[in-house]
Amino acid sequence: MISKKIVLHFPRQMGDQPIVYKLVKDYDLQFNILKASVTPDEEGLMVLELIGEKENFDKGIKYLESSGVKIQPLSRDIVRNEEKCTHCGVCVPICPTAALYTDEATRKVIFKHEKCIACELCVKICPPRAMEVHF
Ligand code: SF4
Ligand code: SF4
């Protein structure tokens, strides 16, 4: 039995397909949805803990990939370069876990590393490239 946390990126046109249901029914996997959201460009994003026998897990991952779902393991670390961040706030609405939020008193954007799931959405959107992926 293995358990892994993964991020699934769904293309826009797949929003109504029962992908997760098929993982349970056809591959005998259990899951916990840790987070689900739709990003501004309408890509679906789901953070999932998948649990099952390794063979079934591998088959389930292959099924997801063949369906056009992009899979990202949660093995990378996101770090904010404090010297580069201008506190512009662009990253705040797209962060699915509210790891980036605006402090009402100071109007500064706070990064709570412990809430970050390394989905990388802020990395692409940050104008000065302050959010960095560390391997
Ligand atoms: S988008 Fe980048 S520069 Fe703007 S607040 Fe977020 S981390 Fe800072
Ligand atoms: S990678 Fe960025 S957008 Fe994703 S959870 Fe972490 S701080 Fe939020």
PDB file of C-alpha atoms and ligand atoms in Angstrom:
ATOM      1  CA  MET A   1       0.000   0.000   0.000  1.00  0.00           C
ATOM      2  CA  ILE A   2       1.356   3.418  -0.892  1.00  0.00           C
ATOM      3  CA  SER A   3       0.111   6.948  -0.397  1.00  0.00           C
ATOM      4  CA  LYS A   4       1.256   9.972  -2.381  1.00  0.00           C
ATOM      5  CA  LYS A   5       0.201  13.591  -2.622  1.00  0.00           C
ATOM      6  CA  ILE A   6      -0.056  14.873  -6.158  1.00  0.00           C
ATOM      7  CA  VAL A   7      -1.306  17.947  -7.970  1.00  0.00           C
ATOM      8  CA  LEU A   8      -3.547  17.369 -10.993  1.00  0.00           C
ATOM      9  CA  HIS A   9      -3.890  20.070 -13.622  1.00  0.00           C
ATOM     10  CA  PHE A  10      -7.017  19.578 -15.742  1.00  0.00           C
ATOM     11  CA  PRO A  11      -7.308  21.183 -19.150  1.00  0.00           C
ATOM     12  CA  ARG A  12     -10.344  23.460 -19.445  1.00  0.00           C
ATOM     13  CA  GLN A  13     -12.413  21.033 -21.552  1.00  0.00           C
ATOM     14  CA  MET A  14     -12.122  18.206 -18.996  1.00  0.00           C
ATOM     15  CA  GLY A  15     -13.970  19.911 -16.179  1.00  0.00           C
ATOM     16  CA  ASP A  16     -17.074  17.722 -16.361  1.00  0.00           C
ATOM     17  CA  GLN A  17     -15.431  14.295 -16.688  1.00  0.00           C
ATOM     18  CA  PRO A  18     -15.595  11.829 -13.759  1.00  0.00           C
ATOM     19  CA  ILE A  19     -11.826  11.323 -13.578  1.00  0.00           C
ATOM     20  CA  VAL A  20     -11.561  10.799  -9.827  1.00  0.00           C
ATOM     21  CA  TYR A  21     -14.563   8.480  -9.783  1.00  0.00           C
ATOM     22  CA  LYS A  22     -12.831   6.260 -12.335  1.00  0.00           C
ATOM     23  CA  LEU A  23      -9.709   6.074 -10.148  1.00  0.00           C
ATOM     24  CA  VAL A  24     -11.836   4.588  -7.386  1.00  0.00           C
ATOM     25  CA  LYS A  25     -13.986   2.310  -9.503  1.00  0.00           C
ATOM     26  CA  ASP A  26     -11.496   0.991 -12.090  1.00  0.00           C
ATOM     27  CA  TYR A  27      -8.232   1.113 -10.122  1.00  0.00           C
ATOM     28  CA  ASP A  28      -9.405   0.496  -6.563  1.00  0.00           C
ATOM     29  CA  LEU A  29      -7.698   3.613  -5.246  1.00  0.00           C
ATOM     30  CA  GLN A  30      -8.776   5.683  -2.278  1.00  0.00           C
ATOM     31  CA  PHE A  31      -8.334   9.425  -2.254  1.00  0.00           C
ATOM     32  CA  ASN A  32      -8.529  12.526  -0.091  1.00  0.00           C
ATOM     33  CA  ILE A  33      -9.096  15.781  -1.916  1.00  0.00           C
ATOM     34  CA  LEU A  34      -6.891  18.290  -0.134  1.00  0.00           C
ATOM     35  CA  LYS A  35      -7.755  21.208  -2.389  1.00  0.00           C
ATOM     36  CA  ALA A  36      -9.640  21.876  -5.600  1.00  0.00           C
ATOM     37  CA  SER A  37      -9.926  25.104  -7.514  1.00  0.00           C
ATOM     38  CA  VAL A  38     -10.320  26.683 -10.929  1.00  0.00           C
ATOM     39  CA  THR A  39      -7.618  29.163 -11.881  1.00  0.00           C
ATOM     40  CA  PRO A  40      -8.208  32.425 -13.785  1.00  0.00           C
ATOM     41  CA  ASP A  41      -7.505  30.847 -17.171  1.00  0.00           C
ATOM     42  CA  GLU A  42     -10.006  28.137 -16.155  1.00  0.00           C
ATOM     43  CA  GLU A  43      -7.548  25.329 -15.767  1.00  0.00           C
ATOM     44  CA  GLY A  44      -8.796  23.000 -13.058  1.00  0.00           C
ATOM     45  CA  LEU A  45      -6.465  22.141 -10.222  1.00  0.00           C
ATOM     46  CA  MET A  46      -6.845  19.435  -7.633  1.00  0.00           C
ATOM     47  CA  VAL A  47      -4.481  18.459  -4.851  1.00  0.00           C
ATOM     48  CA  LEU A  48      -5.058  14.849  -4.002  1.00  0.00           C
ATOM     49  CA  GLU A  49      -3.710  12.207  -1.705  1.00  0.00           C
ATOM     50  CA  LEU A  50      -3.956   8.886  -3.559  1.00  0.00           C
ATOM     51  CA  ILE A  51      -3.805   5.644  -1.625  1.00  0.00           C
ATOM     52  CA  GLY A  52      -3.682   2.087  -2.961  1.00  0.00           C
ATOM     53  CA  GLU A  53      -1.607  -0.896  -4.047  1.00  0.00           C
ATOM     54  CA  LYS A  54       1.464   0.185  -6.019  1.00  0.00           C
ATOM     55  CA  GLU A  55       0.388  -1.642  -9.161  1.00  0.00           C
ATOM     56  CA  ASN A  56      -3.043   0.024  -9.114  1.00  0.00           C
ATOM     57  CA  PHE A  57      -1.474   3.373  -8.290  1.00  0.00           C
ATOM     58  CA  ASP A  58       0.831   3.166 -11.335  1.00  0.00           C
ATOM     59  CA  LYS A  59      -2.070   2.143 -13.579  1.00  0.00           C
ATOM     60  CA  GLY A  60      -4.214   4.987 -12.239  1.00  0.00           C
ATOM     61  CA  ILE A  61      -1.430   7.511 -12.943  1.00  0.00           C
ATOM     62  CA  LYS A  62      -1.080   6.159 -16.494  1.00  0.00           C
ATOM     63  CA  TYR A  63      -4.838   6.507 -16.961  1.00  0.00           C
ATOM     64  CA  LEU A  64      -4.708  10.141 -15.801  1.00  0.00           C
ATOM     65  CA  GLU A  65      -1.806  10.955 -18.112  1.00  0.00           C
ATOM     66  CA  SER A  66      -3.526   9.315 -21.088  1.00  0.00           C
ATOM     67  CA  SER A  67      -6.615  11.422 -20.330  1.00  0.00           C
ATOM     68  CA  GLY A  68      -4.643  14.641 -20.736  1.00  0.00           C
ATOM     69  CA  VAL A  69      -4.249  15.443 -17.023  1.00  0.00           C
ATOM     70  CA  LYS A  70      -0.866  16.910 -16.071  1.00  0.00           C
ATOM     71  CA  ILE A  71       0.490  15.395 -12.859  1.00  0.00           C
ATOM     72  CA  GLN A  72       2.933  17.084 -10.576  1.00  0.00           C
ATOM     73  CA  PRO A  73       4.385  15.404  -7.502  1.00  0.00           C
ATOM     74  CA  LEU A  74       4.580  17.527  -4.380  1.00  0.00           C
ATOM     75  CA  SER A  75       8.310  17.149  -4.049  1.00  0.00           C
ATOM     76  CA  ARG A  76       9.461  20.643  -4.870  1.00  0.00           C
ATOM     77  CA  ASP A  77       9.867  23.505  -2.495  1.00  0.00           C
ATOM     78  CA  ILE A  78       8.701  27.053  -3.177  1.00  0.00           C
ATOM     79  CA  VAL A  79      10.687  29.896  -1.713  1.00  0.00           C
ATOM     80  CA  ARG A  80      10.036  33.618  -1.963  1.00  0.00           C
ATOM     81  CA  ASN A  81      12.970  35.838  -2.788  1.00  0.00           C
ATOM     82  CA  GLU A  82      12.238  38.663  -0.343  1.00  0.00           C
ATOM     83  CA  GLU A  83      14.505  41.084  -2.166  1.00  0.00           C
ATOM     84  CA  LYS A  84      12.541  40.700  -5.387  1.00  0.00           C
ATOM     85  CA  CYS A  85       8.967  40.756  -4.013  1.00  0.00           C
ATOM     86  CA  THR A  86       7.296  44.150  -4.550  1.00  0.00           C
ATOM     87  CA  HIS A  87       4.125  43.174  -2.604  1.00  0.00           C
ATOM     88  CA  CYS A  88       2.058  43.894  -5.703  1.00  0.00           C
ATOM     89  CA  GLY A  89      -0.573  41.315  -4.666  1.00  0.00           C
ATOM     90  CA  VAL A  90      -0.918  39.646  -8.082  1.00  0.00           C
ATOM     91  CA  CYS A  91      -0.263  36.207  -6.560  1.00  0.00           C
ATOM     92  CA  VAL A  92      -2.830  36.469  -3.750  1.00  0.00           C
ATOM     93  CA  PRO A  93      -6.054  35.542  -5.618  1.00  0.00           C
ATOM     94  CA  ILE A  94      -4.535  32.613  -7.469  1.00  0.00           C
ATOM     95  CA  CYS A  95      -2.975  30.816  -4.507  1.00  0.00           C
ATOM     96  CA  PRO A  96      -5.323  27.841  -3.863  1.00  0.00           C
ATOM     97  CA  THR A  97      -4.348  27.392  -0.219  1.00  0.00           C
ATOM     98  CA  ALA A  98      -4.113  31.049   0.866  1.00  0.00           C
ATOM     99  CA  ALA A  99      -0.410  30.584   1.560  1.00  0.00           C
ATOM    100  CA  LEU A 100      -0.064  34.040   0.014  1.00  0.00           C
ATOM    101  CA  TYR A 101      -2.300  36.675   1.568  1.00  0.00           C
ATOM    102  CA  THR A 102      -2.377  40.382   2.242  1.00  0.00           C
ATOM    103  CA  ASP A 103      -1.841  41.574   5.788  1.00  0.00           C
ATOM    104  CA  GLU A 104      -4.659  44.074   6.309  1.00  0.00           C
ATOM    105  CA  ALA A 105      -2.655  46.267   8.693  1.00  0.00           C
ATOM    106  CA  THR A 106       0.545  46.621   6.669  1.00  0.00           C
ATOM    107  CA  ARG A 107      -0.808  45.877   3.138  1.00  0.00           C
ATOM    108  CA  LYS A 108       2.208  43.616   2.682  1.00  0.00           C
ATOM    109  CA  VAL A 109       1.834  40.226   1.036  1.00  0.00           C
ATOM    110  CA  ILE A 110       2.716  37.462   3.480  1.00  0.00           C
ATOM    111  CA  PHE A 111       3.993  34.055   2.371  1.00  0.00           C
ATOM    112  CA  LYS A 112       3.151  31.213   4.799  1.00  0.00           C
ATOM    113  CA  HIS A 113       5.500  28.505   3.665  1.00  0.00           C
ATOM    114  CA  GLU A 114       3.801  25.776   5.720  1.00  0.00           C
ATOM    115  CA  LYS A 115       0.532  26.251   3.808  1.00  0.00           C
ATOM    116  CA  CYS A 116       2.191  26.075   0.378  1.00  0.00           C
ATOM    117  CA  ILE A 117       1.464  22.942  -1.663  1.00  0.00           C
ATOM    118  CA  ALA A 118       4.038  23.783  -4.369  1.00  0.00           C
ATOM    119  CA  CYS A 119       1.465  24.022  -7.169  1.00  0.00           C
ATOM    120  CA  GLU A 120       3.680  26.685  -8.803  1.00  0.00           C
ATOM    121  CA  LEU A 121       0.791  28.877  -9.937  1.00  0.00           C
ATOM    122  CA  CYS A 122       2.398  31.921  -8.316  1.00  0.00           C
ATOM    123  CA  VAL A 123       5.753  31.203  -9.960  1.00  0.00           C
ATOM    124  CA  LYS A 124       4.407  31.812 -13.447  1.00  0.00           C
ATOM    125  CA  ILE A 125       2.309  34.842 -12.544  1.00  0.00           C
ATOM    126  CA  CYS A 126       4.692  36.840 -10.311  1.00  0.00           C
ATOM    127  CA  PRO A 127       5.884  39.873 -12.342  1.00  0.00           C
ATOM    128  CA  PRO A 128       9.402  40.171 -10.803  1.00  0.00           C
ATOM    129  CA  ARG A 129       9.794  36.365 -10.544  1.00  0.00           C
ATOM    130  CA  ALA A 130      10.101  36.473  -6.771  1.00  0.00           C
ATOM    131  CA  MET A 131       8.571  33.015  -6.235  1.00  0.00           C
ATOM    132  CA  GLU A 132      11.268  30.435  -6.875  1.00  0.00           C
ATOM    133  CA  VAL A 133      11.185  26.653  -7.257  1.00  0.00           C
ATOM    134  CA  HIS A 134      13.910  24.879  -5.292  1.00  0.00           C
ATOM    135  CA  PHE A 135      14.584  21.204  -5.964  1.00  0.00           C
TER     136      PHE A 135
HETATM  137  S1  SF4 B   1       3.194  38.451  -7.301  1.00  0.00           S
HETATM  138 FE1  SF4 B   1       5.347  38.306  -6.733  1.00  0.00          FE
HETATM  139  S2  SF4 B   1       5.973  40.406  -6.325  1.00  0.00           S
HETATM  140 FE2  SF4 B   1       3.744  40.363  -6.298  1.00  0.00          FE
HETATM  141  S3  SF4 B   1       3.244  40.030  -4.103  1.00  0.00           S
HETATM  142 FE3  SF4 B   1       3.280  38.021  -5.097  1.00  0.00          FE
HETATM  143  S4  SF4 B   1       5.390  37.293  -4.723  1.00  0.00           S
HETATM  144 FE4  SF4 B   1       5.401  39.493  -4.362  1.00  0.00          FE
HETATM  145  S1  SF4 B   2       3.119  27.438  -5.051  1.00  0.00           S
HETATM  146 FE1  SF4 B   2       2.414  29.538  -4.826  1.00  0.00          FE
HETATM  147  S2  SF4 B   2       0.268  29.495  -5.489  1.00  0.00           S
HETATM  148 FE2  SF4 B   2       0.873  27.369  -5.079  1.00  0.00          FE
HETATM  149  S3  SF4 B   2       0.326  27.012  -2.941  1.00  0.00           S
HETATM  150 FE3  SF4 B   2       2.452  27.691  -2.922  1.00  0.00          FE
HETATM  151  S4  SF4 B   2       2.364  29.889  -2.613  1.00  0.00           S
HETATM  152 FE4  SF4 B   2       0.296  29.225  -3.253  1.00  0.00          FE
END
